[in-house]
Amino acid sequence: MKIRKQYFAITALLVFTMLCIHAPSSGEGHSDLTKAGIIPQPVSVTSTGEYFTIKPGTDIYVHGDSPEIRQIAQYLADKLNVSTGYGIKVLTTDKTPGSGNIYLTLTDSKSNPKLGEEGYELVITKKLLLLSANNLAGLFWGIQSVRQLLPAKIELTTKQSGPWKIATGTISDYPDYAYRGAMLDVSRHFFSVEDVEKLLDYLSCYKMNVLHLHLSDDQGWRIEIKSWPELALHGGSTQVGGSKGGYYTQEQYSAIVRYAKDHYITIVPEIDMPGHTNAALASYAELNCSGKATDLYTGTDVGFSTLCTSKEITYKFIDDVIGELALLTPGPYIHIGGDESHSTKREDYIPFINKVQDIVLAHGKKVLGWDDIAISSLRPNVVAQHWANVKNANLAVGQGAKILMSPAIKAYLDMQYDKSTKLGLHWAAYIEVDSAYIWDPASLIPRVGKKDVLGIEAALWTETITNMDEMEYMVFPRLLGYAEIGWSPSSGRSWAEYKNRLGKQGERFKAMGINYYESDHVPWVK
Ligand code: TNX
């Protein structure tokens, strides 16, 4: 009897211990790599059921001595050193390092062609965490996965106690779409360089590779143009509501571009025209057909302004602006807007957009424009950004253009989550976290298929968004869904599965100090 009681107690203790080991909260030392819950979901994950542990003495080795690979390794070291306090160093080697280290290496793209430009492979054993890729971008995205494989407290900015365990196995991962972006409207409300850099940090966490900056609109011109200085000085002086605006000097703008580049993100600058131009029309009288400057505008109406399409000076102005912008832009695209030009006659709009396309091409850049531009003659390699008009998307595809998918009903970050959301608008839809996730860019529009789609961009218009806290509330957690739609294969995608992975991200948002919307559609892990 006594023996049976003891046997029972020991069994109970064993079961309890096993439960504790096998039911860790959110990625905390989970030994099954397939349960790590990375967002965006990697293409393939296999688990070998053990752990790699980052501990005192762990270093990051890089193969070869290029400054770029060292910079990526240092980025990882800096992240890990804050919360582990281990003083992890970046070292160079030409052979596999010893036990307990991290190893970053570029591989010959022929040996693993499916990884492409941005893919990576992680091979994690008890002894080594090996990250390899064909290109630097792949290594950088692989590091973002490593961050998510560690406990959420890795994101805190003070020293934490370990253990810092990562489940063993292999991840092989690469993106579905080449263009995975977000847009920030810095015109309706201005956001500082630091704010934009913070947004870039967030985008990079989820492997998003483009930030489109909406640099001009009726309410503000936000980039210094040296040949037309009043644009920024006068046109940038206010914002929605009438408070002080702001603009980026060319030096500041270049700092944003560099910061983005260091995070493998391309900046796409937008000068919206011929509508959405009141800030320019208020700064220079000669851009108006009337020859008179308008007043600065601090309301939120759209569709009332237009450049004077019949004047020569208008095209000199555009050529100067695009010329300066092209020199500040290492990326391939310049965005010419083109949306909601309700005050421009159709017969003026079409030749105007045709001319502006040629100006952009003459400065060596490709054209991006809102889908409205599809009624003009699209030049080769133009990309039309679909936001509302399905007919325009079809017109663009009919002319051989690619589509960037930003459907307002699904991908507008300024749309309210539901009726109770205090910030934002709802002219297109209420977009709950599930609705933001449940759609496919390759099948949303009839006759616009995967081959026509360049990628996806989630747009944050800022008529109602005035600061970083508010920005974060509209961006998180929907951004992660857009990142996954852009990166992960669509086969097998399900909200029922995704919402659990998303729920685990809550403690990461908290660790990163992000003000997110705690949707009751998501099972948040506390
Ligand atoms: C439509 S989307 C606009 C913007 C507004 C936005 C508000 C687009 C190309 N134009 O000017 O800010 O709605 O949601």
Short mmCIF file of N, CA, C and O in Angstrom, two decimals, residues 384-478:
data_model
loop_
_atom_site.label_atom_id
_atom_site.label_comp_id
_atom_site.label_asym_id
_atom_site.label_seq_id
_atom_site.Cartn_x
_atom_site.Cartn_y
_atom_site.Cartn_z
N ALA A 384 1.42 50.67 -60.63
CA ALA A 384 0.22 51.36 -60.18
C ALA A 384 -0.16 50.83 -58.81
O ALA A 384 -0.25 49.62 -58.61
N GLN A 385 -0.34 51.75 -57.87
CA GLN A 385 -0.66 51.34 -56.50
C GLN A 385 -2.17 51.33 -56.33
O GLN A 385 -2.81 52.38 -56.30
N HIS A 386 -2.72 50.14 -56.23
CA HIS A 386 -4.17 50.01 -56.11
C HIS A 386 -4.63 50.39 -54.72
O HIS A 386 -4.19 49.83 -53.73
N TRP A 387 -5.56 51.37 -54.65
CA TRP A 387 -6.10 51.74 -53.34
C TRP A 387 -7.61 51.63 -53.28
O TRP A 387 -8.16 51.28 -52.25
N ALA A 388 -8.31 51.90 -54.43
CA ALA A 388 -9.76 51.84 -54.35
C ALA A 388 -10.42 51.39 -55.64
O ALA A 388 -11.43 50.69 -55.61
N ASN A 389 -9.89 51.78 -56.79
CA ASN A 389 -10.62 51.63 -58.03
C ASN A 389 -10.16 50.38 -58.81
O ASN A 389 -9.07 50.35 -59.37
N VAL A 390 -11.03 49.38 -58.80
CA VAL A 390 -10.72 48.10 -59.42
C VAL A 390 -10.54 48.26 -60.93
O VAL A 390 -9.66 47.64 -61.55
N LYS A 391 -11.36 49.14 -61.52
CA LYS A 391 -11.26 49.39 -62.97
C LYS A 391 -9.86 49.91 -63.32
O LYS A 391 -9.26 49.49 -64.31
N ASN A 392 -9.36 50.83 -62.51
CA ASN A 392 -8.02 51.37 -62.76
C ASN A 392 -6.95 50.29 -62.67
O ASN A 392 -5.99 50.28 -63.45
N ALA A 393 -7.11 49.38 -61.70
CA ALA A 393 -6.14 48.29 -61.55
C ALA A 393 -6.13 47.45 -62.83
O ALA A 393 -5.07 47.09 -63.35
N ASN A 394 -7.33 47.17 -63.35
CA ASN A 394 -7.41 46.39 -64.59
C ASN A 394 -6.84 47.15 -65.78
O ASN A 394 -6.16 46.57 -66.64
N LEU A 395 -7.11 48.46 -65.82
CA LEU A 395 -6.55 49.29 -66.90
C LEU A 395 -5.02 49.24 -66.87
O LEU A 395 -4.36 49.15 -67.91
N ALA A 396 -4.47 49.31 -65.67
CA ALA A 396 -3.01 49.28 -65.51
C ALA A 396 -2.44 47.95 -65.99
O ALA A 396 -1.48 47.91 -66.77
N VAL A 397 -3.05 46.86 -65.55
CA VAL A 397 -2.58 45.53 -65.94
C VAL A 397 -2.71 45.37 -67.46
O VAL A 397 -1.81 44.82 -68.11
N GLY A 398 -3.79 45.90 -68.01
CA GLY A 398 -3.99 45.86 -69.46
C GLY A 398 -2.87 46.56 -70.22
O GLY A 398 -2.58 46.24 -71.37
N GLN A 399 -2.23 47.53 -69.56
CA GLN A 399 -1.10 48.23 -70.20
C GLN A 399 0.25 47.60 -69.83
O GLN A 399 1.30 48.19 -70.08
N GLY A 400 0.18 46.45 -69.17
CA GLY A 400 1.42 45.74 -68.83
C GLY A 400 2.08 46.20 -67.54
O GLY A 400 3.21 45.81 -67.25
N ALA A 401 1.38 47.05 -66.77
CA ALA A 401 1.97 47.53 -65.51
C ALA A 401 1.79 46.49 -64.41
O ALA A 401 0.87 45.68 -64.45
N LYS A 402 2.66 46.57 -63.43
CA LYS A 402 2.49 45.76 -62.22
C LYS A 402 1.67 46.55 -61.20
O LYS A 402 1.63 47.78 -61.24
N ILE A 403 1.06 45.81 -60.28
CA ILE A 403 0.21 46.44 -59.27
C ILE A 403 0.85 46.29 -57.89
O ILE A 403 1.31 45.20 -57.52
N LEU A 404 0.86 47.38 -57.16
CA LEU A 404 1.22 47.33 -55.74
C LEU A 404 -0.10 47.36 -54.98
O LEU A 404 -0.91 48.27 -55.18
N MET A 405 -0.32 46.37 -54.14
CA MET A 405 -1.64 46.22 -53.52
C MET A 405 -1.74 46.95 -52.17
O MET A 405 -1.10 46.59 -51.20
N SER A 406 -2.59 48.00 -52.17
CA SER A 406 -2.90 48.74 -50.93
C SER A 406 -4.41 48.99 -50.86
O SER A 406 -4.83 50.13 -50.70
N PRO A 407 -5.20 47.94 -50.97
CA PRO A 407 -6.64 48.17 -50.97
C PRO A 407 -7.09 48.83 -49.67
O PRO A 407 -6.82 48.30 -48.58
N ALA A 408 -7.78 49.97 -49.80
CA ALA A 408 -8.19 50.71 -48.60
C ALA A 408 -9.07 49.87 -47.68
O ALA A 408 -9.00 50.00 -46.46
N ILE A 409 -9.86 48.97 -48.26
CA ILE A 409 -10.78 48.16 -47.44
C ILE A 409 -10.04 47.13 -46.60
O ILE A 409 -10.61 46.54 -45.69
N LYS A 410 -8.76 46.88 -46.91
CA LYS A 410 -8.00 45.85 -46.20
C LYS A 410 -6.69 46.36 -45.61
O LYS A 410 -6.24 45.89 -44.56
N ALA A 411 -6.04 47.29 -46.31
CA ALA A 411 -4.65 47.61 -45.96
C ALA A 411 -4.43 49.08 -45.60
O ALA A 411 -3.30 49.55 -45.66
N TYR A 412 -5.51 49.78 -45.24
CA TYR A 412 -5.32 51.17 -44.79
C TYR A 412 -5.22 51.21 -43.27
O TYR A 412 -6.17 50.92 -42.56
N LEU A 413 -4.04 51.58 -42.82
CA LEU A 413 -3.80 51.58 -41.37
C LEU A 413 -4.49 52.73 -40.66
O LEU A 413 -4.51 52.77 -39.43
N ASP A 414 -5.04 53.67 -41.43
CA ASP A 414 -5.80 54.75 -40.76
C ASP A 414 -7.27 54.37 -40.60
O ASP A 414 -8.03 55.14 -40.00
N MET A 415 -7.68 53.21 -41.12
CA MET A 415 -9.06 52.78 -40.90
C MET A 415 -9.22 52.26 -39.46
O MET A 415 -8.34 51.54 -38.96
N GLN A 416 -10.34 52.63 -38.85
CA GLN A 416 -10.58 52.23 -37.47
C GLN A 416 -10.76 50.71 -37.38
O GLN A 416 -11.22 50.08 -38.33
N TYR A 417 -10.42 50.17 -36.22
CA TYR A 417 -10.60 48.72 -36.01
C TYR A 417 -12.10 48.39 -35.94
O TYR A 417 -12.56 47.44 -36.55
N ASP A 418 -12.82 49.18 -35.17
CA ASP A 418 -14.27 49.01 -35.08
C ASP A 418 -14.88 50.35 -34.65
O ASP A 418 -14.17 51.36 -34.55
N LYS A 419 -16.17 50.32 -34.38
CA LYS A 419 -16.87 51.59 -34.08
C LYS A 419 -16.33 52.30 -32.85
O LYS A 419 -16.50 53.50 -32.69
N SER A 420 -15.69 51.53 -31.96
CA SER A 420 -15.24 52.16 -30.71
C SER A 420 -13.84 52.80 -30.83
O SER A 420 -13.39 53.47 -29.90
N THR A 421 -13.15 52.60 -31.96
CA THR A 421 -11.80 53.16 -32.11
C THR A 421 -11.87 54.69 -32.15
O THR A 421 -12.65 55.26 -32.92
N LYS A 422 -11.07 55.34 -31.30
CA LYS A 422 -11.15 56.80 -31.21
C LYS A 422 -10.39 57.51 -32.33
O LYS A 422 -10.81 58.55 -32.82
N LEU A 423 -9.25 56.94 -32.72
CA LEU A 423 -8.47 57.55 -33.81
C LEU A 423 -8.95 57.01 -35.14
O LEU A 423 -9.66 56.02 -35.20
N GLY A 424 -8.50 57.66 -36.22
CA GLY A 424 -8.70 57.08 -37.55
C GLY A 424 -10.02 57.44 -38.19
O GLY A 424 -10.82 58.20 -37.65
N LEU A 425 -10.19 56.88 -39.40
CA LEU A 425 -11.37 57.14 -40.23
C LEU A 425 -12.03 55.80 -40.54
O LEU A 425 -11.50 54.75 -40.21
N HIS A 426 -13.19 55.86 -41.20
CA HIS A 426 -13.81 54.58 -41.60
C HIS A 426 -14.51 54.69 -42.95
O HIS A 426 -15.43 53.93 -43.23
N TRP A 427 -14.04 55.61 -43.79
CA TRP A 427 -14.72 55.76 -45.08
C TRP A 427 -14.63 54.51 -45.95
O TRP A 427 -15.53 54.23 -46.73
N ALA A 428 -13.56 53.72 -45.79
CA ALA A 428 -13.42 52.51 -46.62
C ALA A 428 -13.98 51.29 -45.91
O ALA A 428 -14.66 50.46 -46.51
N ALA A 429 -13.71 51.20 -44.62
CA ALA A 429 -14.14 50.03 -43.85
C ALA A 429 -13.70 50.19 -42.39
O ALA A 429 -12.87 51.05 -42.09
N TYR A 430 -14.28 49.37 -41.53
CA TYR A 430 -13.65 49.10 -40.25
C TYR A 430 -12.76 47.89 -40.51
O TYR A 430 -13.20 46.93 -41.14
N ILE A 431 -11.52 47.96 -40.08
CA ILE A 431 -10.62 46.84 -40.36
C ILE A 431 -10.10 46.24 -39.05
O ILE A 431 -9.13 46.73 -38.46
N GLU A 432 -10.80 45.22 -38.57
CA GLU A 432 -10.34 44.50 -37.38
C GLU A 432 -9.07 43.73 -37.75
O GLU A 432 -8.75 43.57 -38.94
N VAL A 433 -8.39 43.23 -36.73
CA VAL A 433 -7.12 42.55 -36.97
C VAL A 433 -7.30 41.31 -37.86
O VAL A 433 -6.47 41.03 -38.72
N ASP A 434 -8.43 40.62 -37.70
CA ASP A 434 -8.66 39.44 -38.55
C ASP A 434 -8.92 39.86 -40.00
O ASP A 434 -8.37 39.30 -40.93
N SER A 435 -9.73 40.88 -40.19
CA SER A 435 -10.04 41.34 -41.55
C SER A 435 -8.78 41.80 -42.28
O SER A 435 -8.62 41.58 -43.48
N ALA A 436 -7.86 42.45 -41.53
CA ALA A 436 -6.61 42.92 -42.14
C ALA A 436 -5.77 41.75 -42.66
O ALA A 436 -4.99 41.90 -43.59
N TYR A 437 -5.96 40.58 -42.03
CA TYR A 437 -5.14 39.40 -42.37
C TYR A 437 -5.79 38.51 -43.42
O TYR A 437 -5.09 37.87 -44.22
N ILE A 438 -7.12 38.49 -43.42
CA ILE A 438 -7.82 37.51 -44.28
C ILE A 438 -8.08 38.09 -45.67
O ILE A 438 -9.16 38.61 -45.94
N TRP A 439 -7.09 38.08 -46.51
CA TRP A 439 -7.25 38.44 -47.92
C TRP A 439 -5.96 38.06 -48.64
O TRP A 439 -4.92 37.86 -48.01
N ASP A 440 -6.09 37.95 -49.95
CA ASP A 440 -4.94 37.50 -50.74
C ASP A 440 -4.71 38.50 -51.88
O ASP A 440 -5.59 38.68 -52.73
N PRO A 441 -3.54 39.14 -51.90
CA PRO A 441 -3.27 40.15 -52.94
C PRO A 441 -3.40 39.59 -54.35
O PRO A 441 -3.65 40.33 -55.29
N ALA A 442 -3.24 38.27 -54.48
CA ALA A 442 -3.26 37.67 -55.82
C ALA A 442 -4.67 37.27 -56.27
O ALA A 442 -4.84 36.77 -57.38
N SER A 443 -5.66 37.47 -55.41
CA SER A 443 -7.02 37.10 -55.85
C SER A 443 -8.08 38.11 -55.43
O SER A 443 -9.27 37.87 -55.62
N LEU A 444 -7.66 39.26 -54.89
CA LEU A 444 -8.65 40.24 -54.43
C LEU A 444 -9.38 40.89 -55.60
O LEU A 444 -10.57 41.16 -55.53
N ILE A 445 -8.64 41.15 -56.68
CA ILE A 445 -9.23 41.85 -57.83
C ILE A 445 -9.35 40.87 -58.99
O ILE A 445 -8.36 40.26 -59.39
N PRO A 446 -10.56 40.73 -59.55
CA PRO A 446 -10.72 39.85 -60.70
C PRO A 446 -9.76 40.24 -61.81
O PRO A 446 -9.57 41.43 -62.09
N ARG A 447 -9.14 39.26 -62.41
CA ARG A 447 -8.20 39.43 -63.53
C ARG A 447 -6.88 40.11 -63.14
O ARG A 447 -6.10 40.51 -63.98
N VAL A 448 -6.65 40.27 -61.85
CA VAL A 448 -5.31 40.70 -61.40
C VAL A 448 -4.74 39.54 -60.58
O VAL A 448 -5.20 39.27 -59.47
N GLY A 449 -3.80 38.82 -61.19
CA GLY A 449 -3.28 37.61 -60.57
C GLY A 449 -1.89 37.82 -60.00
O GLY A 449 -1.31 38.91 -60.09
N LYS A 450 -1.37 36.74 -59.42
CA LYS A 450 -0.07 36.80 -58.76
C LYS A 450 1.01 37.41 -59.66
O LYS A 450 1.82 38.23 -59.20
N LYS A 451 1.01 37.05 -60.94
CA LYS A 451 2.08 37.53 -61.83
C LYS A 451 2.01 39.04 -62.04
O LYS A 451 2.99 39.68 -62.44
N ASP A 452 0.84 39.63 -61.76
CA ASP A 452 0.68 41.08 -61.95
C ASP A 452 1.04 41.87 -60.70
O ASP A 452 1.11 43.10 -60.75
N VAL A 453 1.20 41.18 -59.59
CA VAL A 453 1.34 41.89 -58.31
C VAL A 453 2.81 41.98 -57.90
O VAL A 453 3.49 40.96 -57.75
N LEU A 454 3.28 43.20 -57.71
CA LEU A 454 4.65 43.42 -57.25
C LEU A 454 4.77 43.16 -55.75
O LEU A 454 5.80 42.69 -55.27
N GLY A 455 3.70 43.49 -55.03
CA GLY A 455 3.76 43.30 -53.59
C GLY A 455 2.62 44.01 -52.89
O GLY A 455 1.59 44.30 -53.50
N ILE A 456 2.85 44.30 -51.63
CA ILE A 456 1.80 44.83 -50.78
C ILE A 456 2.35 46.01 -49.97
O ILE A 456 3.52 46.02 -49.61
N GLU A 457 1.49 47.00 -49.75
CA GLU A 457 1.90 48.14 -48.93
C GLU A 457 0.73 48.57 -48.05
O GLU A 457 -0.38 48.78 -48.54
N ALA A 458 0.98 48.69 -46.77
CA ALA A 458 -0.04 49.13 -45.82
C ALA A 458 0.17 50.63 -45.60
O ALA A 458 1.27 51.07 -45.29
N ALA A 459 -0.91 51.41 -45.78
CA ALA A 459 -0.75 52.87 -45.80
C ALA A 459 -1.33 53.51 -44.53
O ALA A 459 -2.46 53.24 -44.15
N LEU A 460 -0.50 54.35 -43.91
CA LEU A 460 -1.00 55.11 -42.76
C LEU A 460 -1.13 56.58 -43.12
O LEU A 460 -0.13 57.31 -43.18
N TRP A 461 -2.37 57.00 -43.37
CA TRP A 461 -2.68 58.42 -43.57
C TRP A 461 -2.85 59.04 -42.20
O TRP A 461 -3.32 58.38 -41.26
N THR A 462 -2.49 60.32 -42.09
CA THR A 462 -2.38 60.86 -40.73
C THR A 462 -3.25 62.09 -40.47
O THR A 462 -2.89 62.93 -39.64
N GLU A 463 -4.40 62.16 -41.11
CA GLU A 463 -5.30 63.27 -40.78
C GLU A 463 -5.60 63.29 -39.28
O GLU A 463 -5.71 64.35 -38.67
N THR A 464 -5.73 62.09 -38.67
CA THR A 464 -6.12 62.00 -37.26
C THR A 464 -5.00 61.49 -36.36
O THR A 464 -5.21 61.29 -35.17
N ILE A 465 -3.85 61.25 -36.96
CA ILE A 465 -2.75 60.64 -36.21
C ILE A 465 -1.67 61.70 -35.98
O ILE A 465 -1.08 62.20 -36.95
N THR A 466 -1.42 62.04 -34.72
CA THR A 466 -0.57 63.20 -34.46
C THR A 466 0.78 62.87 -33.83
O THR A 466 1.67 63.72 -33.79
N ASN A 467 0.95 61.68 -33.30
CA ASN A 467 2.21 61.38 -32.63
C ASN A 467 2.51 59.87 -32.69
O ASN A 467 1.71 59.08 -33.21
N MET A 468 3.65 59.51 -32.12
CA MET A 468 4.15 58.13 -32.21
C MET A 468 3.23 57.13 -31.51
O MET A 468 3.01 56.02 -32.00
N ASP A 469 2.70 57.52 -30.36
CA ASP A 469 1.80 56.64 -29.62
C ASP A 469 0.58 56.28 -30.46
O ASP A 469 0.16 55.12 -30.52
N GLU A 470 0.04 57.31 -31.11
CA GLU A 470 -1.14 57.09 -31.95
C GLU A 470 -0.77 56.27 -33.19
O GLU A 470 -1.54 55.41 -33.62
N MET A 471 0.40 56.56 -33.73
CA MET A 471 0.85 55.78 -34.88
C MET A 471 0.93 54.29 -34.50
O MET A 471 0.41 53.43 -35.21
N GLU A 472 1.57 54.02 -33.38
CA GLU A 472 1.74 52.62 -32.96
C GLU A 472 0.40 51.92 -32.77
O GLU A 472 0.23 50.76 -33.13
N TYR A 473 -0.55 52.66 -32.23
CA TYR A 473 -1.86 52.06 -31.96
C TYR A 473 -2.57 51.62 -33.24
O TYR A 473 -3.23 50.58 -33.27
N MET A 474 -2.41 52.40 -34.31
CA MET A 474 -3.04 52.03 -35.58
C MET A 474 -2.22 50.96 -36.32
O MET A 474 -2.77 50.13 -37.05
N VAL A 475 -0.91 51.00 -36.14
CA VAL A 475 -0.02 50.09 -36.87
C VAL A 475 -0.02 48.68 -36.24
O VAL A 475 -0.02 47.67 -36.95
N PHE A 476 -0.01 48.64 -34.91
CA PHE A 476 0.09 47.35 -34.21
C PHE A 476 -1.26 46.93 -33.64
O PHE A 476 -1.90 47.71 -32.96
N PRO A 477 -1.67 45.69 -33.89
CA PRO A 477 -0.87 44.61 -34.47
C PRO A 477 -1.12 44.34 -35.95
O PRO A 477 -0.63 43.34 -36.46
N ARG A 478 -1.82 45.22 -36.66
CA ARG A 478 -2.16 44.86 -38.05
C ARG A 478 -0.94 44.68 -38.95
O ARG A 478 -0.95 43.86 -39.86
#
